[in-house]
Every structure is written in C-alpha cells, then in structure tokens.
mmCIF file of C-alpha atoms in Angstrom:
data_model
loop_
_atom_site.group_PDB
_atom_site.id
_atom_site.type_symbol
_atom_site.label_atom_id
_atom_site.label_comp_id
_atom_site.label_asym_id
_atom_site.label_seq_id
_atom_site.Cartn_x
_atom_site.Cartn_y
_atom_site.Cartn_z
ATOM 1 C CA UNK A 513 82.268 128.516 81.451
ATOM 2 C CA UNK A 514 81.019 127.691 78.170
ATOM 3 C CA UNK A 515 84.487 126.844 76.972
ATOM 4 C CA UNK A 516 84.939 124.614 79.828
ATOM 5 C CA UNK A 517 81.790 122.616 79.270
ATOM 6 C CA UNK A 518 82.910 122.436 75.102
ATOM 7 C CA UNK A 519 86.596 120.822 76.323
ATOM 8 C CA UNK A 520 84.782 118.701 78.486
ATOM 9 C CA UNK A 521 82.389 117.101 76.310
ATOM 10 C CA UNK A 522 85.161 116.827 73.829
ATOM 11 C CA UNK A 523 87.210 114.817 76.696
ATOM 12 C CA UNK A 524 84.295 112.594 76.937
ATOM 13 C CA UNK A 525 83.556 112.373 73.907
ATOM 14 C CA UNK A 526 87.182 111.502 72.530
ATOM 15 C CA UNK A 527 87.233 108.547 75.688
ATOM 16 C CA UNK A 528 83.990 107.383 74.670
ATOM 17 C CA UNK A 529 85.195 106.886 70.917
ATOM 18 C CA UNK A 530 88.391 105.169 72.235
ATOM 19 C CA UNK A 531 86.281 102.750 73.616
ATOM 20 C CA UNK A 532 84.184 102.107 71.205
ATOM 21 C CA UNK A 533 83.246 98.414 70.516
ATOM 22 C CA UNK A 534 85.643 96.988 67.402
ATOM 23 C CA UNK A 535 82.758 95.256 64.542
ATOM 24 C CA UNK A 536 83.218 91.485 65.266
ATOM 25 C CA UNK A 537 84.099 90.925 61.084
ATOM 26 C CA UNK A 538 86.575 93.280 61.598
ATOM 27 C CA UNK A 539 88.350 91.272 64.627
ATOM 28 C CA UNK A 540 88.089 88.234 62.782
ATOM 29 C CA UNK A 541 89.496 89.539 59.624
ATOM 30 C CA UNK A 542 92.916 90.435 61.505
ATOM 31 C CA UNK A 543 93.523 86.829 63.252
ATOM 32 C CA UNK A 544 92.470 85.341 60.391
ATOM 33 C CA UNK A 545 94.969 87.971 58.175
ATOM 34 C CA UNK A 546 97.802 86.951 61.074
ATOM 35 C CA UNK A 547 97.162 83.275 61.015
ATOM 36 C CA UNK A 548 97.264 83.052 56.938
ATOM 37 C CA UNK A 549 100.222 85.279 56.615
ATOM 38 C CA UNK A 550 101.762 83.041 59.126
ATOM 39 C CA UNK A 551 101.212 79.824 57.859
ATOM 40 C CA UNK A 552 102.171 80.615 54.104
ATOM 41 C CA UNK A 553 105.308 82.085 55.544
ATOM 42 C CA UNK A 554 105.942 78.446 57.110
ATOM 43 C CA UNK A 555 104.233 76.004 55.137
ATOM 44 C CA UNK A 556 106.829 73.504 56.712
ATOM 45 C CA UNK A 557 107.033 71.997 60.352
ATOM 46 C CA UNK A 558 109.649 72.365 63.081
ATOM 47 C CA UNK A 559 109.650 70.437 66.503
ATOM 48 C CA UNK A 560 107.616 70.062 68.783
ATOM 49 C CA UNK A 561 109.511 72.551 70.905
ATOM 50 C CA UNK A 562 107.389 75.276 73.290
ATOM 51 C CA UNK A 563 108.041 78.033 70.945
ATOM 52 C CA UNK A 564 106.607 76.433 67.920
ATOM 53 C CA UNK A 565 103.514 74.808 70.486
ATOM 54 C CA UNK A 566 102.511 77.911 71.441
ATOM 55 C CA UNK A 567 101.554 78.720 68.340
ATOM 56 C CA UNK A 568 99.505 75.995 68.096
ATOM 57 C CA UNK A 569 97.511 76.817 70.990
ATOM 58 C CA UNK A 570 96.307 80.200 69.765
ATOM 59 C CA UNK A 571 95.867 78.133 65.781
ATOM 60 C CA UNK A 572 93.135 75.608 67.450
ATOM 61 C CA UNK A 573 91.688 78.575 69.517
ATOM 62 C CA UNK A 574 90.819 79.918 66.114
ATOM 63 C CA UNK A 575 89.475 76.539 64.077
ATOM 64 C CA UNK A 576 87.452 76.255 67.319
ATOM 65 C CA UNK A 577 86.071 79.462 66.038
ATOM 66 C CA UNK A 578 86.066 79.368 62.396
ATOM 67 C CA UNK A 579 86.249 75.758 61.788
ATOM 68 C CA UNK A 580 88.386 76.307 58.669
ATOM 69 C CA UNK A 581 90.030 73.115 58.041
ATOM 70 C CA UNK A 582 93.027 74.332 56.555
ATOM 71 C CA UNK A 583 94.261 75.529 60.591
ATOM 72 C CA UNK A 584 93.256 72.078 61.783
ATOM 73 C CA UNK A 585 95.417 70.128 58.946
ATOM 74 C CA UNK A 586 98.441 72.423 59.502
ATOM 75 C CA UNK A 587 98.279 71.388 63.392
ATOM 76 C CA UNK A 588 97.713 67.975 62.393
ATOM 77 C CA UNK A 589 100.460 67.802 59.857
ATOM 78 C CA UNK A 590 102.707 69.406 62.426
ATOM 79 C CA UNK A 591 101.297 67.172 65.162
ATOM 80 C CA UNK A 592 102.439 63.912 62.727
ATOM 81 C CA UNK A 593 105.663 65.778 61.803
ATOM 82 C CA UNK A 594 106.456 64.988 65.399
ATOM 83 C CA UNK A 595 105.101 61.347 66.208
ATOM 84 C CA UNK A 596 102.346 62.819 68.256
ATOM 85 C CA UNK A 597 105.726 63.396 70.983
ATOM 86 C CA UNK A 598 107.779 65.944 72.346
ATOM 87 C CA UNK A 599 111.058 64.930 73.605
ATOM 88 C CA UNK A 600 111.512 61.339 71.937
ATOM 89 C CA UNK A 601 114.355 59.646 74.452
ATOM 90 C CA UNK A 602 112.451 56.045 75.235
ATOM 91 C CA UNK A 603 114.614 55.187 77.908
ATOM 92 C CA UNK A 604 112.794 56.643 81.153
ATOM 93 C CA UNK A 605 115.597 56.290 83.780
ATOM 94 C CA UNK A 606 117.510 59.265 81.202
ATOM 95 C CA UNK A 607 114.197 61.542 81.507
ATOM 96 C CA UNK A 608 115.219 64.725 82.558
ATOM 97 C CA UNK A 609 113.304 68.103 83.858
ATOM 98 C CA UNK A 610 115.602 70.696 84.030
ATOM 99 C CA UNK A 611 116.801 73.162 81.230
ATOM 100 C CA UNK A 612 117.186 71.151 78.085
ATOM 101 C CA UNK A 613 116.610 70.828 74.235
ATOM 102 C CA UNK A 614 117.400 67.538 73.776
ATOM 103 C CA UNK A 615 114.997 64.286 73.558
ATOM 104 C CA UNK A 616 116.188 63.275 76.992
ATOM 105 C CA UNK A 617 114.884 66.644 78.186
ATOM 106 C CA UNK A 618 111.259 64.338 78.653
ATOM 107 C CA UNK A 619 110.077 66.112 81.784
ATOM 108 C CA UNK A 620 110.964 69.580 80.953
ATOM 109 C CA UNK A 621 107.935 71.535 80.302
ATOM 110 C CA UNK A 622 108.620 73.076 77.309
ATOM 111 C CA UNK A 623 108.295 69.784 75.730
ATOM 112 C CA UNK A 624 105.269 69.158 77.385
ATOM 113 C CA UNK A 625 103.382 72.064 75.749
ATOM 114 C CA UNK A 626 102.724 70.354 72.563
ATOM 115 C CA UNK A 627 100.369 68.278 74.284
ATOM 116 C CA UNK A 628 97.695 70.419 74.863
ATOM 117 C CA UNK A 629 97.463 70.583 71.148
ATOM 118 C CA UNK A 630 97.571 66.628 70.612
ATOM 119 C CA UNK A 631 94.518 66.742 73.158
ATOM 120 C CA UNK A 632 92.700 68.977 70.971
ATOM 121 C CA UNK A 633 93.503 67.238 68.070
ATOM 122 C CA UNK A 634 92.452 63.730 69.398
ATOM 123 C CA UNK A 635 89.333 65.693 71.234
ATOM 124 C CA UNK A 636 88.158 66.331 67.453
ATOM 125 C CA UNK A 637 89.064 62.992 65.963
ATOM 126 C CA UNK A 638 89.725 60.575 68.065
ATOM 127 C CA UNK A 639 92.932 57.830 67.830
ATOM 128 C CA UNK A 640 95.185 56.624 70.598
ATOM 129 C CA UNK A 641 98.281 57.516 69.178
ATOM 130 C CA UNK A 642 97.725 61.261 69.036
ATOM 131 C CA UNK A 643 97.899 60.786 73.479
ATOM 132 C CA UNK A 644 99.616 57.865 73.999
ATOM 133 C CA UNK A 645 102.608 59.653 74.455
ATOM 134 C CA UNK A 646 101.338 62.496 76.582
ATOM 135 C CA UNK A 647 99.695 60.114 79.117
ATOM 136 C CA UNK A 648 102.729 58.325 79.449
ATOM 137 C CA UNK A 649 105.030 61.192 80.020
ATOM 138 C CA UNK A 650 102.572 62.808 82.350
ATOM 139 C CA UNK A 651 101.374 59.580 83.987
ATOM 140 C CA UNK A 652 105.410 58.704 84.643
ATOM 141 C CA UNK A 653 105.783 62.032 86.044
ATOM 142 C CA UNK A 654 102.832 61.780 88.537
ATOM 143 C CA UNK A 655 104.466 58.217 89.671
ATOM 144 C CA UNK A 656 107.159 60.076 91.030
ATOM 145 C CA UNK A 657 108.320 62.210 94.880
ATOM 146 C CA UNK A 658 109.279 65.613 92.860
ATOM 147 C CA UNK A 659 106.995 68.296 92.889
ATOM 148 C CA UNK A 660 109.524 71.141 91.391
ATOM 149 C CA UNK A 661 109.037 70.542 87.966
ATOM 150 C CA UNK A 662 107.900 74.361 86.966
ATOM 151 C CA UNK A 663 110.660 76.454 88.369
ATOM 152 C CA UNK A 664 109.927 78.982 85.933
ATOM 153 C CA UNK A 665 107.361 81.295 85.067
ATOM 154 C CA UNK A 666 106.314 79.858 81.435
ATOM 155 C CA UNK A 667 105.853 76.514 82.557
ATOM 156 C CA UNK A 668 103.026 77.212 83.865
ATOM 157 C CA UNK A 669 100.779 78.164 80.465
ATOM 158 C CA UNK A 670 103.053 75.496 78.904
ATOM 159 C CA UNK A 671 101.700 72.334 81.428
ATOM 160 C CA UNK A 672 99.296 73.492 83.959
ATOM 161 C CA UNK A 673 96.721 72.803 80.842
ATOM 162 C CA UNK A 674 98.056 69.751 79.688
ATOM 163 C CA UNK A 675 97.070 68.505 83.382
ATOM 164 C CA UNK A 676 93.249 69.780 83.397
ATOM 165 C CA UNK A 677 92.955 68.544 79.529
ATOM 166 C CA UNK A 678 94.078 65.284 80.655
ATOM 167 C CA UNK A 679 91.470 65.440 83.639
ATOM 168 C CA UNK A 680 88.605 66.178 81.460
ATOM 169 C CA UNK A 681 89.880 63.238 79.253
ATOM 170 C CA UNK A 682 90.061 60.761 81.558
ATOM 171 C CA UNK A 683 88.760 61.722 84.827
ATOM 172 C CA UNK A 684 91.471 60.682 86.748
ATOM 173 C CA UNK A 685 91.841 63.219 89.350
ATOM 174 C CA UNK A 686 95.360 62.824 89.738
ATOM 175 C CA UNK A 687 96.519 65.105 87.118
ATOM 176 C CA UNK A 688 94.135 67.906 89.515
ATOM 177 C CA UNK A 689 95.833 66.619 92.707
ATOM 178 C CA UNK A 690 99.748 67.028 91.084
ATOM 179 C CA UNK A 691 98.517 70.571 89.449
ATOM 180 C CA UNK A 692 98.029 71.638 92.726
ATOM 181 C CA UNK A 693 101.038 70.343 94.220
ATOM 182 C CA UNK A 694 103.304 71.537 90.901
ATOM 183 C CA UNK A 695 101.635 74.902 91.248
ATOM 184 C CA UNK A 696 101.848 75.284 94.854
ATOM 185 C CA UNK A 697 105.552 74.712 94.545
ATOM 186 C CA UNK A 698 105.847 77.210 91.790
ATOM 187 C CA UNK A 699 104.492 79.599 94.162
ATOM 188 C CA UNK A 700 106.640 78.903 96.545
ATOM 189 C CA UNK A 701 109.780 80.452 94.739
ATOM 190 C CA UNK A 702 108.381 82.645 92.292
ATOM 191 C CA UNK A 703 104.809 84.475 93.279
ATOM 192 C CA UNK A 704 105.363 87.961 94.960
ATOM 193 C CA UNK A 705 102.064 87.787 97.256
ATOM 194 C CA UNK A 706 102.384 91.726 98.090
ATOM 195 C CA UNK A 707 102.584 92.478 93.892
ATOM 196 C CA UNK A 708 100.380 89.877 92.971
ATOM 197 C CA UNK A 709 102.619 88.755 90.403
ATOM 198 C CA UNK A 710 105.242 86.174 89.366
ATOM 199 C CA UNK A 711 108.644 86.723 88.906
ATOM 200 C CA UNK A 712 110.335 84.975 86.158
ATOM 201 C CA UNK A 713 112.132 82.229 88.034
ATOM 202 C CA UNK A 714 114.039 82.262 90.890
ATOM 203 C CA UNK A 715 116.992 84.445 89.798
ATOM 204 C CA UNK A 716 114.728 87.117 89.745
ATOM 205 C CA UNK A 717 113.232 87.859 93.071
ATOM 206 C CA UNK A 718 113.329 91.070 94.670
ATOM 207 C CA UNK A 719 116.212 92.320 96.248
ATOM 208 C CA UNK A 720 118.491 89.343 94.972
ATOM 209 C CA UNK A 721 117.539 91.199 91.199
ATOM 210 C CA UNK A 722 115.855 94.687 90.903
ATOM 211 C CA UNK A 723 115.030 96.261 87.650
ATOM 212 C CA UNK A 724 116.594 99.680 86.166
ATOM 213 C CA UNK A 725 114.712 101.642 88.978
ATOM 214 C CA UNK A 726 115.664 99.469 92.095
ATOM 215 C CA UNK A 727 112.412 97.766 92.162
ATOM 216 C CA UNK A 728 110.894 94.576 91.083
ATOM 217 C CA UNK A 729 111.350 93.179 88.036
ATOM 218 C CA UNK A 730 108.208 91.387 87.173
ATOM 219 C CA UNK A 731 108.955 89.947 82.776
ATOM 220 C CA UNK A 732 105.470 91.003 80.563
ATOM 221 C CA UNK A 733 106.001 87.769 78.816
ATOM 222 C CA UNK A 734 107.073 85.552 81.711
ATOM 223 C CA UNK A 735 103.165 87.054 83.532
ATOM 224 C CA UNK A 736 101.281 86.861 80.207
ATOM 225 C CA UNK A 737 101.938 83.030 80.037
ATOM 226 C CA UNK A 738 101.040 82.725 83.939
ATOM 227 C CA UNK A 739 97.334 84.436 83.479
ATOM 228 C CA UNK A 740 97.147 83.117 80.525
ATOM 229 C CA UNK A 741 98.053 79.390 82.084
ATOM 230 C CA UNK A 742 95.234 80.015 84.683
ATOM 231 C CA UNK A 743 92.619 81.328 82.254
ATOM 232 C CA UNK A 744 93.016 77.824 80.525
ATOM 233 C CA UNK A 745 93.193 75.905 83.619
ATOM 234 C CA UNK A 746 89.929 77.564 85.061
ATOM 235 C CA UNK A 747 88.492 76.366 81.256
ATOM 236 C CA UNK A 748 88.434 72.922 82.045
ATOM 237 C CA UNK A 749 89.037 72.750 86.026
ATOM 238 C CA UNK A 750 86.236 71.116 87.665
ATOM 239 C CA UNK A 751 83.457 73.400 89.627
ATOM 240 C CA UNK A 752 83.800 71.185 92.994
ATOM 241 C CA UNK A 753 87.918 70.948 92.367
ATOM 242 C CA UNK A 754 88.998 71.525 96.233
ATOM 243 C CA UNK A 755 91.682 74.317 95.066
ATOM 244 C CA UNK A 756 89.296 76.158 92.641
ATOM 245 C CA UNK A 757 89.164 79.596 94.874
ATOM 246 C CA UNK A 758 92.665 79.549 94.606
ATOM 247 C CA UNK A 759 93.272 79.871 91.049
ATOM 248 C CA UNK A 760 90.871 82.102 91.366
ATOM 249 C CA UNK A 761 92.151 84.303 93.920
ATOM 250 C CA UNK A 762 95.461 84.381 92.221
ATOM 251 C CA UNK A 763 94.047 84.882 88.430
ATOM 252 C CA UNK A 764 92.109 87.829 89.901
ATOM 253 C CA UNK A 765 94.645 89.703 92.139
ATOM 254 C CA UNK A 766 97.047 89.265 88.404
ATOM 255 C CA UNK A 767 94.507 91.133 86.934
ATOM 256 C CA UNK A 768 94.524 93.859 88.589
ATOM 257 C CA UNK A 769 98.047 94.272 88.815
ATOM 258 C CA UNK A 770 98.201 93.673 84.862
ATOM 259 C CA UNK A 771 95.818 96.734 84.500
ATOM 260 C CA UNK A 772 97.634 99.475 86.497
ATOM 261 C CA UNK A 773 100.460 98.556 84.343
ATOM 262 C CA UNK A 774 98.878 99.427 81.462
ATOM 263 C CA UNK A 775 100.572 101.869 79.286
ATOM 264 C CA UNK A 776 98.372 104.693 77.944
ATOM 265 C CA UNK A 777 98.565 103.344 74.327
ATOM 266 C CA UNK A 778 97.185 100.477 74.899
ATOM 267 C CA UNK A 779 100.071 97.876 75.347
ATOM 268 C CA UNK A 780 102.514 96.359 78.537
ATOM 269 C CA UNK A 781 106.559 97.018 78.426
ATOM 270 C CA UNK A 782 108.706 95.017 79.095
ATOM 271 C CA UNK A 783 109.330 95.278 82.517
ATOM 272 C CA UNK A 784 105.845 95.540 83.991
ATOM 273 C CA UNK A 785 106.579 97.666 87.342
ATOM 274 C CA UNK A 786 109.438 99.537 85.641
ATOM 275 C CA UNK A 787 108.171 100.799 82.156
ATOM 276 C CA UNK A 788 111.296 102.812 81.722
ATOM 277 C CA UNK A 789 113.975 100.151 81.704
ATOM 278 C CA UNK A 790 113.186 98.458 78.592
ATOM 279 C CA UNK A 791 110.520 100.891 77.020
ATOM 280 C CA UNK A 792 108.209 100.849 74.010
ATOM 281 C CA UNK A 793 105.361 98.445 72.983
ATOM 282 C CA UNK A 794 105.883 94.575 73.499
ATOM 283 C CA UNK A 795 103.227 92.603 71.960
ATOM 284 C CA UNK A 796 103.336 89.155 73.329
ATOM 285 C CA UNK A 797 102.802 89.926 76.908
ATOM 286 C CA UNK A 798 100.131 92.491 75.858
ATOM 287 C CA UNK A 799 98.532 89.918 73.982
ATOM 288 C CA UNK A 800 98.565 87.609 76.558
ATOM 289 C CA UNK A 801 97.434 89.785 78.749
ATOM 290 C CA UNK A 802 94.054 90.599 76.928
ATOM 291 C CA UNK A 803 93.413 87.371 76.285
ATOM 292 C CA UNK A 804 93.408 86.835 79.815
ATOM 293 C CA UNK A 805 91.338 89.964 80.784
ATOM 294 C CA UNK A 806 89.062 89.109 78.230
ATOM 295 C CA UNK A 807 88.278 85.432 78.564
ATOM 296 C CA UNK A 808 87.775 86.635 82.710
ATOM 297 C CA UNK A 809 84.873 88.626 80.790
ATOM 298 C CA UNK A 810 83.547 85.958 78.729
ATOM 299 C CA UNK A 811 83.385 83.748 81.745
ATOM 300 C CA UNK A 812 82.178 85.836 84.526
ATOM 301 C CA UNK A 813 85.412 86.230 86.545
ATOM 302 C CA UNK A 814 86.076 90.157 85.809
ATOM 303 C CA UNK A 815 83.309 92.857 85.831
ATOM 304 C CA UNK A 816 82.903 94.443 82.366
ATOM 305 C CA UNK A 817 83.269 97.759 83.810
ATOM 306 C CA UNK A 818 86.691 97.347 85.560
ATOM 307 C CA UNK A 819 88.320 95.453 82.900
ATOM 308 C CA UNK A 820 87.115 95.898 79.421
ATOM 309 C CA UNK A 821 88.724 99.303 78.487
ATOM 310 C CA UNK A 822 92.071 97.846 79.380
ATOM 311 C CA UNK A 823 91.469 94.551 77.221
ATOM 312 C CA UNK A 824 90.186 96.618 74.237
ATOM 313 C CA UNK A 825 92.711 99.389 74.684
ATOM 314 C CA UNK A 826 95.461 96.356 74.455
ATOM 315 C CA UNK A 827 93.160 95.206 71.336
ATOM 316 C CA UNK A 828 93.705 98.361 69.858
ATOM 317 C CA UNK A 829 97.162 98.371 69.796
ATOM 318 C CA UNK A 830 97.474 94.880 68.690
ATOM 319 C CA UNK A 831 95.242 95.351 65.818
ATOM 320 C CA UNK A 832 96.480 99.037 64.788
ATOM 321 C CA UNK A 833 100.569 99.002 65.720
ATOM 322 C CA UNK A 834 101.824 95.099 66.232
ATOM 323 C CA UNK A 835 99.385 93.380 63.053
ATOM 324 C CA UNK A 836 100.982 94.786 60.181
ATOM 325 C CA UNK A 837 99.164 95.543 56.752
ATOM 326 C CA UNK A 838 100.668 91.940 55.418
ATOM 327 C CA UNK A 839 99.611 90.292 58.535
ATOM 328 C CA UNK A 840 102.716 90.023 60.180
ATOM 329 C CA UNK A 841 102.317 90.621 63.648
ATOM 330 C CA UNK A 842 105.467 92.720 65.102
ATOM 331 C CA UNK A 843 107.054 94.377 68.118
ATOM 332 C CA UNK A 844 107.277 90.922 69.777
ATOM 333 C CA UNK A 845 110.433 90.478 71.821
ATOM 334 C CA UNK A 846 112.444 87.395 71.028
ATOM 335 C CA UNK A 847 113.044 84.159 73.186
ATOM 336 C CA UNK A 848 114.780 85.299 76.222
ATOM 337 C CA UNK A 849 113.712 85.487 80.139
ATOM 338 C CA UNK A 850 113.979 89.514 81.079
ATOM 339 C CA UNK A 851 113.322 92.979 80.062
ATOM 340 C CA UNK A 852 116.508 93.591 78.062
ATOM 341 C CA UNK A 853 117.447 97.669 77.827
ATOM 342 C CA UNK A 854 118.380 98.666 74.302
ATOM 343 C CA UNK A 855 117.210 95.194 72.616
ATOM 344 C CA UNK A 856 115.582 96.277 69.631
ATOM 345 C CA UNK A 857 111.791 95.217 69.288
ATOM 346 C CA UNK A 858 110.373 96.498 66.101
ATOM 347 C CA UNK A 859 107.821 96.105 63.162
ATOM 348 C CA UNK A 860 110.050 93.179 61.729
ATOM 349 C CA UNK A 861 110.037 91.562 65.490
ATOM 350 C CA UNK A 862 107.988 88.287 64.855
ATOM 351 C CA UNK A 863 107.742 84.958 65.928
ATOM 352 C CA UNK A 864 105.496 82.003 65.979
ATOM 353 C CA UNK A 865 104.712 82.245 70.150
ATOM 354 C CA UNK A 866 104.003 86.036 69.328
ATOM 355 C CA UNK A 867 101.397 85.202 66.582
ATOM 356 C CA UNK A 868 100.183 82.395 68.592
ATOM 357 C CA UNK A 869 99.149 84.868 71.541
ATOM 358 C CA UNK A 870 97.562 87.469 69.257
ATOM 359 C CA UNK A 871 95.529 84.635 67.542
ATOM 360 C CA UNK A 872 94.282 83.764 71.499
ATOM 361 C CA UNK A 873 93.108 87.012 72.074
ATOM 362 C CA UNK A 874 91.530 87.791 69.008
ATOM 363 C CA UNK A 875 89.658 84.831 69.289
ATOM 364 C CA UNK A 876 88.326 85.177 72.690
ATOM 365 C CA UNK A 877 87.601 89.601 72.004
ATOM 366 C CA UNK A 878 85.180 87.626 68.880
ATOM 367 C CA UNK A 879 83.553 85.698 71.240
ATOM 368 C CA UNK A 880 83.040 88.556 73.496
ATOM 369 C CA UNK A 881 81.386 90.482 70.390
ATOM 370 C CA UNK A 882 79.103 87.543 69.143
#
C-alpha cells in the first residue's frame, strides 16, 4: 500500500511538473531567438506570395508585443518591396481566382494574404497607398455574383482576416456580409460537421479520399490555418455581427477535435485522425494549433481547465524539439496540401510560414503569462 501511494504521488507529481507554467522571459526569449535568426538568414525580400505573408502575420503579432522597430521596418521594407500589392495584373477583366502564381492570379487568396499585413502597417502609420490596393481588389471582388472564392482550406486564415480588418477600417459592413457568404460556401464543400473539422479541399472528402487507415484524412496544416483564420476573425468581428455564434460554434467544436488529436509529446501529425500514416512531430499545424487554443484562453472562448495543458504541452514541444539552439525552428513540413508517408520532416525542415506560426503562438502563450 505504501508503495502504491509513493508511485502515485510520483504520477502526480511528474503531471503536475509537465504542466508547469513556462517564465514569460523565457517565452519571449525563443520568438524573439526564432524571429532574429530568421530575419538575418533573409535580410532580403521575396513576393508578396502567401508563404512569405504568413510570416508576416506572426512578425507584427510580435512588434505588437515588443515594439522593436527593427520587425516593423523589415515588414515595411518587404511591404514596399512589393508596391503595397499582391498580384500586380491592372487589367481587371484578366483577374483570376483559381490556382495561380502569376499577377493575373488577383482574386486568388494566396495573394490576398499580404494584406492583412499592409492593414497593420497602415493601422500604425497611416498613408493611402499602403491599402489602396487591398480595397480595390477586395472591393472589386465584393461587386461581383461568385461566392466560391475559398475552395480550399488555407484560404481561409489567408482572407477571412483581410475582410474583418477591412471592416474595422472602414465600417463598411460589406466585407462582414461577403465573409459570411465566402465562408458559408467554404463550408459547404469542405467542413465535416460529424468531425468538426475541415478537409483540405474538395479532393479530400471522405470516402472519395481516406487516409492510410481507411478513414478521414483531415491535413494538420490545412486545420491549423482554419482555427487559426477564425481566432483572427473573432479578433476584430463585431459583438452584434448577425453570424457571430457561428464562428463561434465552429471555432469551438475545432477545438475540441484539435485536442483529442493531440499526440502525447506535445505536438499534431500530419494526418490528424490517422497519426500513423505520416508519423512524427509536424510543427506548423501544432503551432497553429496552440495559437488557436491559446488566444480562445486569452479571450474567454475556452475554459483554462479543458484547454491549457494541451496548448502548453504543444508549447513545450515547440520550444524544446522544433526551436533549435540557433533559432531555427524545424520539423515543419514543406508547401504541399496532404499528409505525405515517408516525406522527410526533420531538424533542417524550415520555412518562413513555419516560423511565422511559431512567432503567433509564442506571442499570444506571453500574453497569457503577463
């Protein structure tokens, strides 16, 4: 009996210490290690592409926080590298929205992302030109019939925010009227309502596609930039905003399927449902992911007691096993669209949407501290 008790209290005493708050300075330290590493790495500017936008979203998070100037210039200098644009075709009747890299590509969302950091920008320091071109793509998009502009999972983080950042800009209550109606198509061909989760794009719902077990395939990354997307959305959404309980709803019922997927060590594979098809650690869904959990905290959406282990177990590992002792952050899959079996995703695995993500939820796990 005696023995039992001893194992016991070491069981709870081992949990509790796994628990344990990280020191604020200490959280800090590592985005701020990440961010550094990163930008010395690439003291030069590429387009104004989704991949390299992301990033900026989780750089701003972190001026917001710090208010070192050096993270505002490099979006700024970034921001001018581009003409304050995404996709740069003038001519409006060759503006396209489907799959595209190109500057007639004007409607696809991944060119849209770099917005939300242009808003941000101009938020700080105001001048027209940093959203002149933002409210005309977006405004020109409103004008027309479509609603299926985000047929795929990312789209979602990388526009649903532009739309609310625009609202809060302007107070035209359009851009809350076409969020709905973009979003509730969305749902329409990608959200699972039984899972609670969104499948990558259309290709990819179950039975059409099933992962390695004959199940769903729900992508880490392709969710991470969904709760994510809503997390940002309920940021600047308005309190009386007709649709409001239904972000809600759905950022909620993601929540909880993001934390039975959880692995024990802290982080997501790559297939959610199916953690054997494509296994090991994957840090840009898992830093998504606690981003997500955690701003929920911060804001009163998700009850401390439910969710916080989960978001500081998936601090854990992306402080002890993805941020490496130079700052690079690793283990992040590369651009794709699925759980790939056998793709290697290691230490060395890095990019700039990756980083971006980690800087988001190191940022909001400081505010939770403070």
């Amino acid at each position: 009996m005696k023995r039992y008790t001893t194992t016991l209290f070491l069981l709870i005493s081992f949990a509790l210490v796994a628990q344990k708050k990280p020191v604020a300075a200490d959280v800090l330290s590592a985005v701020q290690r990440a961010n550094e590493y990163w930008q010395a790495t690439y003291p030069t500017h590429g387009r104004a592409f989704w991949d390299n936008a992301a990033y900026h979203t989780g750089n701003i998070e972190l001026y917001s926080l710090t208010k070192n100037d050096a993270y505002r210039r490099y979006s700024e200098a970034w921001a001018e590298h581009n003409q304050w644009m995404g996709a740069k075709e003038p001519d409006k009747a060759k503006w396209k929205y489907s799959y595209g890299e190109t500057d007639e590509y004007v409607l696809f969302g991944d060119w849209q992302i770099c917005f939300q950091t242009y808003i941000d920008l101009y938020t700080l320091n105001p001048d027209p030109k940093k959203i002149a071109r933002a409210r005309e793509v977006m405004d020109y998009q409103m004008s027309t019939s479509k609603n299926d502009y985000w047929w795929w999972a990312d789209g979602l983080y990388m526009v649903m925010p532009v739309m609310t950042k625009l609202y809060k800009l302007t107070g035209n209550t359009q851009y809350l009227d076409k969020l709905h109606a973009y979003f509730t198509y969305a749902n329409s061909i990608m959200y699972d309502q039984e899972a609670g989760l969104y499948y990558r794009d259309a290709k990819y719902i179950y039975p059409k596609h099933k992962s390695g077990n004959g199940g769903k395939d729900f992508w880490s990354r392709g969710d991470g930039w969904v709760f994510a997307g809503l997390a940002k959305v309920l940021k600047d959404l308005p309190k009386n905003d007709p649709h409001r309980a239904e972000y809600i709803d759905t950022y909620k019922r993601m929540a909880d399927a993001i934390i039975s997927a959880q692995q024990p060590d802290g982080y997501w594979t790559r297939s959610l449902l199916d953690p054997t098809f494509a296994p090991g650690p994957e840090t840009s869904g898992t830093a998504f992911f606690t981003y997500g959990l955690l701003w929920g905290i911060n804001n009163g959406y998700l009850k401390k007691r439910t969710y916080l282990p989960a978001a500081l177990k998936g601090w854990t590992y992306l402080s002890t096993v993805a941020l490496q002792p130079n700052g690079k952050i690793g283990y992040v899959q590369p651009i794709g669209e699925k759980a790939i079996p056998g793709q290697v995703v290691n230490a060395n695995s890095t990019t700039n949407f990756g980083v971006g993500a980690f800087l988001l939820a190191g940022s909001e796990l400081y505010r939770f501290l403070k």
